[in-house]
Amino acid sequence: KTAYELGVRLVGSEMCIRDRPYSMSIIGSTFEALKNNNSRALVTYTVAGDPDLKESEKIIENIISSGADIIEIGVPFSDPMSEGPVIQLSHERSLKNKTSLEEILKLSKRLKKKFNKTPIVLMGYINGFLANQSEFSNFSQHGVDGVIIVDVPGEYYLSDIGFQNDSILSVSLISPTTSKERVSDICKASSGFIYYITLRGVTGANKINVNEIHENLQTIKQTTDLPIHFHTHDTSGTSCLLYTSDAADDMQCVDLGG
């Protein structure tokens, strides 16, 4: 299976647009439109270059045509954090294909030409971005709207790690073990949306604690008006999460034959 077959991620649209720059961004305008329609965003994730870049492009095109609102493109890395075997193997296959960030940016640019209203978020690790730091200022010219840098503490602003591009929104991660003090700092540093990690184990684990998730999401909501992105693999917990909070991701609910 490719990472595309992992399924979908839904992001809640219950939020207030904080300022004009955010609402003018593609990510912000997407959430604003969804909020006005009392709807949620469908966000998908796939690792670029698995099984190869040509097929990645076709897969993402099909995802968008099927109704995805925001696209997360994984930048392959040798040691992806907290990922289960499916995503790990996807990264490995992409690395064997020698997929580069330069090629991923070209892929993003082609996709944005075809789907200019669909936000694209790159999800990767600091080493890969630092190795191409000079390109970061040009990310928006390649159709990239936001980044998730998994192994950088969420309290850091992009400028703190040497990335200067006001057009790129940052998405920070918050976990079940993140202290309330850190939650506040992380929310301040985030500009795109908040990625809440629902599981204490690796991606693909079967059990979730709905009560814990609900409590933590309420804490985040009291701290920021940014939308909250979270996912779950547990089909029994998905309906509970959709009922009690902004959104949920059932990683078993989509398989479009990628």
Coordinates of C-alpha atoms in Angstrom, one line a residue:
K1 CA 0.0 0.0 0.0
T2 CA 1.1 3.5 -0.7
A3 CA 0.7 6.2 2.0
Y4 CA -2.3 7.5 0.0
E5 CA -4.2 4.4 1.0
L6 CA -4.0 5.4 4.7
G7 CA -7.1 7.4 4.3
V8 CA -8.4 10.9 5.0
R9 CA -7.9 13.6 7.6
L10 CA -10.8 15.9 8.5
V11 CA -10.2 19.3 9.9
G12 CA -12.8 21.3 11.8
S13 CA -13.8 24.7 10.4
E14 CA -15.2 26.1 13.7
M15 CA -13.0 29.2 14.1
C16 CA -12.8 32.9 13.7
I17 CA -10.5 34.5 11.1
R18 CA -8.0 36.3 13.2
D19 CA -6.8 38.9 10.8
R20 CA -6.8 39.9 7.2
P21 CA -3.5 38.2 6.1
Y22 CA -4.8 34.8 7.3
S23 CA -8.1 35.2 5.6
M24 CA -6.3 36.2 2.4
S25 CA -4.2 33.1 2.4
I26 CA -5.5 30.1 0.5
I27 CA -5.6 28.1 3.7
G28 CA -7.5 30.8 5.5
S29 CA -10.0 31.4 2.7
T30 CA -10.6 27.6 2.5
F31 CA -11.5 27.4 6.1
E32 CA -13.6 30.6 6.0
A33 CA -15.6 29.2 3.0
L34 CA -16.1 25.9 4.9
K35 CA -17.2 27.7 8.1
N36 CA -19.7 29.7 6.1
N37 CA -21.2 26.4 4.8
N38 CA -21.1 24.9 8.3
S39 CA -18.8 22.2 6.9
R40 CA -15.4 20.5 7.7
A41 CA -12.3 20.2 5.5
L42 CA -11.2 17.0 4.0
V43 CA -7.4 16.9 4.2
T44 CA -5.3 14.1 2.7
Y45 CA -1.8 13.0 3.1
T46 CA 0.5 11.1 0.7
V47 CA 4.3 10.8 0.6
A48 CA 5.7 12.3 -2.6
G49 CA 7.6 9.8 -4.8
D50 CA 5.7 6.7 -3.7
P51 CA 5.5 4.6 -5.8
D52 CA 7.2 7.3 -8.0
L53 CA 6.7 11.0 -8.7
K54 CA 4.6 10.5 -11.8
E55 CA 2.2 8.3 -10.0
S56 CA 2.2 10.6 -7.0
E57 CA 1.0 13.4 -9.2
K58 CA -1.8 11.2 -10.6
I59 CA -2.8 10.1 -7.1
I60 CA -2.9 13.7 -5.7
E61 CA -4.9 14.9 -8.8
N62 CA -7.4 12.1 -8.2
I63 CA -7.6 13.1 -4.5
I64 CA -8.4 16.7 -5.3
S65 CA -10.8 15.8 -8.0
S66 CA -12.6 13.5 -5.5
G67 CA -13.2 16.4 -3.1
A68 CA -10.2 17.0 -0.9
D69 CA -9.9 20.5 0.4
I70 CA -6.3 20.6 1.6
I71 CA -3.4 18.5 0.4
E72 CA -0.5 17.4 2.7
I73 CA 2.5 16.2 0.8
G74 CA 5.0 14.2 2.7
V75 CA 8.7 14.9 2.1
P76 CA 10.5 11.6 2.5
F77 CA 12.9 11.1 5.4
S78 CA 14.9 8.2 6.6
D79 CA 13.5 8.2 10.2
P80 CA 9.9 9.5 10.2
M81 CA 8.8 10.0 13.8
S82 CA 5.8 8.2 15.4
E83 CA 4.8 6.6 12.2
G84 CA 3.5 3.1 11.7
P85 CA 4.9 0.6 9.2
V86 CA 2.7 1.8 6.3
I87 CA 4.0 5.3 6.3
Q88 CA 7.6 4.2 7.2
L89 CA 7.7 1.9 4.1
S90 CA 6.3 4.7 2.0
H91 CA 9.1 7.0 3.0
E92 CA 11.6 4.2 2.3
R93 CA 10.3 3.6 -1.2
S94 CA 10.4 7.3 -2.0
L95 CA 14.0 7.5 -0.8
K96 CA 15.0 4.5 -2.9
N97 CA 13.6 6.5 -5.8
K98 CA 15.9 9.4 -4.7
T99 CA 13.0 11.8 -4.5
S100 CA 14.4 15.3 -3.8
L101 CA 12.7 18.4 -2.4
E102 CA 13.5 20.2 -5.7
E103 CA 11.4 17.6 -7.5
I104 CA 8.6 17.9 -4.9
L105 CA 8.5 21.6 -5.4
K106 CA 8.1 21.1 -9.1
L107 CA 5.3 18.7 -8.4
S108 CA 3.6 21.2 -6.2
K109 CA 3.9 23.9 -8.8
R110 CA 2.3 21.7 -11.5
L111 CA -0.5 20.8 -9.1
K112 CA -1.2 24.4 -8.2
K113 CA -1.5 25.4 -11.8
K114 CA -4.2 22.8 -12.2
F115 CA -5.9 23.3 -8.8
N116 CA -5.1 26.9 -7.9
K117 CA -7.7 27.1 -5.0
T118 CA -6.5 24.0 -3.2
P119 CA -3.9 24.6 -0.4
I120 CA -0.8 22.5 -0.4
V121 CA 1.1 21.8 2.8
L122 CA 4.5 20.2 2.8
M123 CA 5.1 17.8 5.8
G124 CA 8.7 17.0 6.5
Y125 CA 11.7 17.2 8.8
I126 CA 14.2 19.9 9.6
N127 CA 17.2 18.3 7.9
G128 CA 15.5 18.1 4.6
F129 CA 14.4 21.7 4.7
L130 CA 17.7 23.1 6.0
A131 CA 19.5 21.3 3.2
N132 CA 17.4 23.4 0.9
Q133 CA 17.1 26.5 3.0
S134 CA 17.7 28.8 0.0
E135 CA 14.6 27.5 -1.6
F136 CA 12.3 28.2 1.3
S137 CA 11.9 31.8 0.3
N138 CA 10.6 30.6 -3.1
F139 CA 8.1 28.0 -1.7
S140 CA 5.1 30.1 -2.4
Q141 CA 6.2 30.4 -6.0
H142 CA 6.1 26.7 -6.3
G143 CA 2.5 26.5 -5.0
V144 CA 3.3 25.7 -1.4
D145 CA 1.0 27.4 1.2
G146 CA 2.2 25.9 4.5
V147 CA 4.6 23.6 6.2
I148 CA 4.6 21.1 9.0
I149 CA 8.1 20.5 10.3
V150 CA 7.6 17.5 12.5
D151 CA 10.8 17.5 14.6
V152 CA 11.0 21.3 15.4
P153 CA 9.4 22.3 18.8
G154 CA 6.1 23.9 18.1
E155 CA 7.0 27.0 20.1
Y156 CA 9.4 28.0 17.3
Y157 CA 8.4 30.5 14.7
L158 CA 9.7 29.7 11.2
S159 CA 12.0 32.8 11.4
D160 CA 13.6 31.2 14.5
I161 CA 15.0 28.5 12.4
G162 CA 16.2 30.7 9.6
F163 CA 13.2 30.5 7.3
Q164 CA 12.0 33.8 6.0
N165 CA 8.8 33.7 4.0
D166 CA 5.7 35.5 5.2
S167 CA 3.5 33.8 2.6
I168 CA 4.1 30.4 4.1
L169 CA 1.9 29.4 7.1
S170 CA 3.3 27.1 9.8
V171 CA 1.4 24.2 11.3
S172 CA 2.6 23.0 14.7
L173 CA 1.9 19.7 16.5
I174 CA 0.4 19.2 19.9
S175 CA 0.3 15.8 21.6
P176 CA -1.7 14.3 24.5
T177 CA 1.3 14.9 26.7
T178 CA 1.9 18.5 25.8
S179 CA 1.6 20.7 28.9
K180 CA -0.9 23.6 29.0
E181 CA 1.9 26.1 29.2
R182 CA 3.4 24.7 26.0
V183 CA 0.0 24.6 24.3
S184 CA -0.3 28.3 24.7
D185 CA 3.2 29.0 23.3
I186 CA 2.7 26.6 20.4
C187 CA -0.6 28.2 19.4
K188 CA 1.0 31.6 19.4
A189 CA 3.7 30.4 17.0
S190 CA 1.3 28.6 14.6
S191 CA -0.2 30.5 11.7
G192 CA -2.0 27.9 9.6
F193 CA -3.8 25.4 11.8
I194 CA -3.1 23.2 14.8
Y195 CA -2.2 19.5 14.3
Y196 CA -3.4 17.6 17.3
I197 CA -1.9 14.1 17.6
T198 CA -4.6 12.0 19.1
L199 CA -2.6 8.8 19.7
R200 CA 0.1 8.1 22.3
G201 CA 1.4 5.4 20.0
V202 CA 2.4 5.4 16.3
T203 CA 0.2 6.3 13.4
G204 CA -2.2 3.5 12.8
A205 CA -2.6 2.4 16.4
N206 CA -6.1 1.1 17.1
K207 CA -7.1 2.6 20.4
I208 CA -7.9 6.1 21.3
N209 CA -9.1 7.8 24.5
V210 CA -12.0 9.9 23.4
N211 CA -12.5 11.7 26.7
E212 CA -8.8 12.7 26.8
I213 CA -9.0 14.0 23.2
H214 CA -12.1 16.0 24.0
E215 CA -10.6 17.5 27.1
N216 CA -7.4 18.5 25.3
L217 CA -9.2 19.9 22.3
Q218 CA -11.2 22.1 24.6
T219 CA -7.9 23.4 26.1
I220 CA -6.6 24.2 22.6
K221 CA -9.9 25.9 21.6
Q222 CA -9.7 28.1 24.6
T223 CA -6.2 29.2 23.6
T224 CA -6.5 29.8 19.8
D225 CA -9.1 30.5 17.1
L226 CA -7.1 28.5 14.6
P227 CA -8.8 25.4 13.2
I228 CA -7.7 22.1 14.8
H229 CA -6.6 19.1 12.7
F230 CA -6.7 15.7 14.3
H231 CA -7.0 12.1 13.2
T232 CA -7.9 8.7 14.5
H233 CA -7.6 5.2 13.2
D234 CA -10.3 3.8 15.5
T235 CA -13.6 3.6 13.6
S236 CA -15.6 3.3 16.8
G237 CA -14.1 6.5 18.1
T238 CA -14.6 8.5 15.0
S239 CA -18.3 9.1 15.4
C240 CA -17.7 10.1 19.0
L241 CA -15.1 12.6 18.0
L242 CA -17.2 14.1 15.2
Y243 CA -19.9 14.5 17.7
T244 CA -17.9 16.0 20.5
S245 CA -15.3 18.1 18.6
D246 CA -14.3 19.8 15.3
A247 CA -13.2 16.8 13.3
A248 CA -11.8 13.4 13.0
D249 CA -9.9 11.2 10.6
D250 CA -10.8 7.6 10.1
M251 CA -7.8 6.0 8.4
Q252 CA -9.8 3.0 7.4
C253 CA -12.5 4.8 5.5
V254 CA -10.8 5.6 2.1
D255 CA -9.2 3.4 -0.4
L256 CA -9.4 4.7 -4.0
G257 CA -7.2 2.0 -5.3
G258 CA -3.9 4.0 -5.3

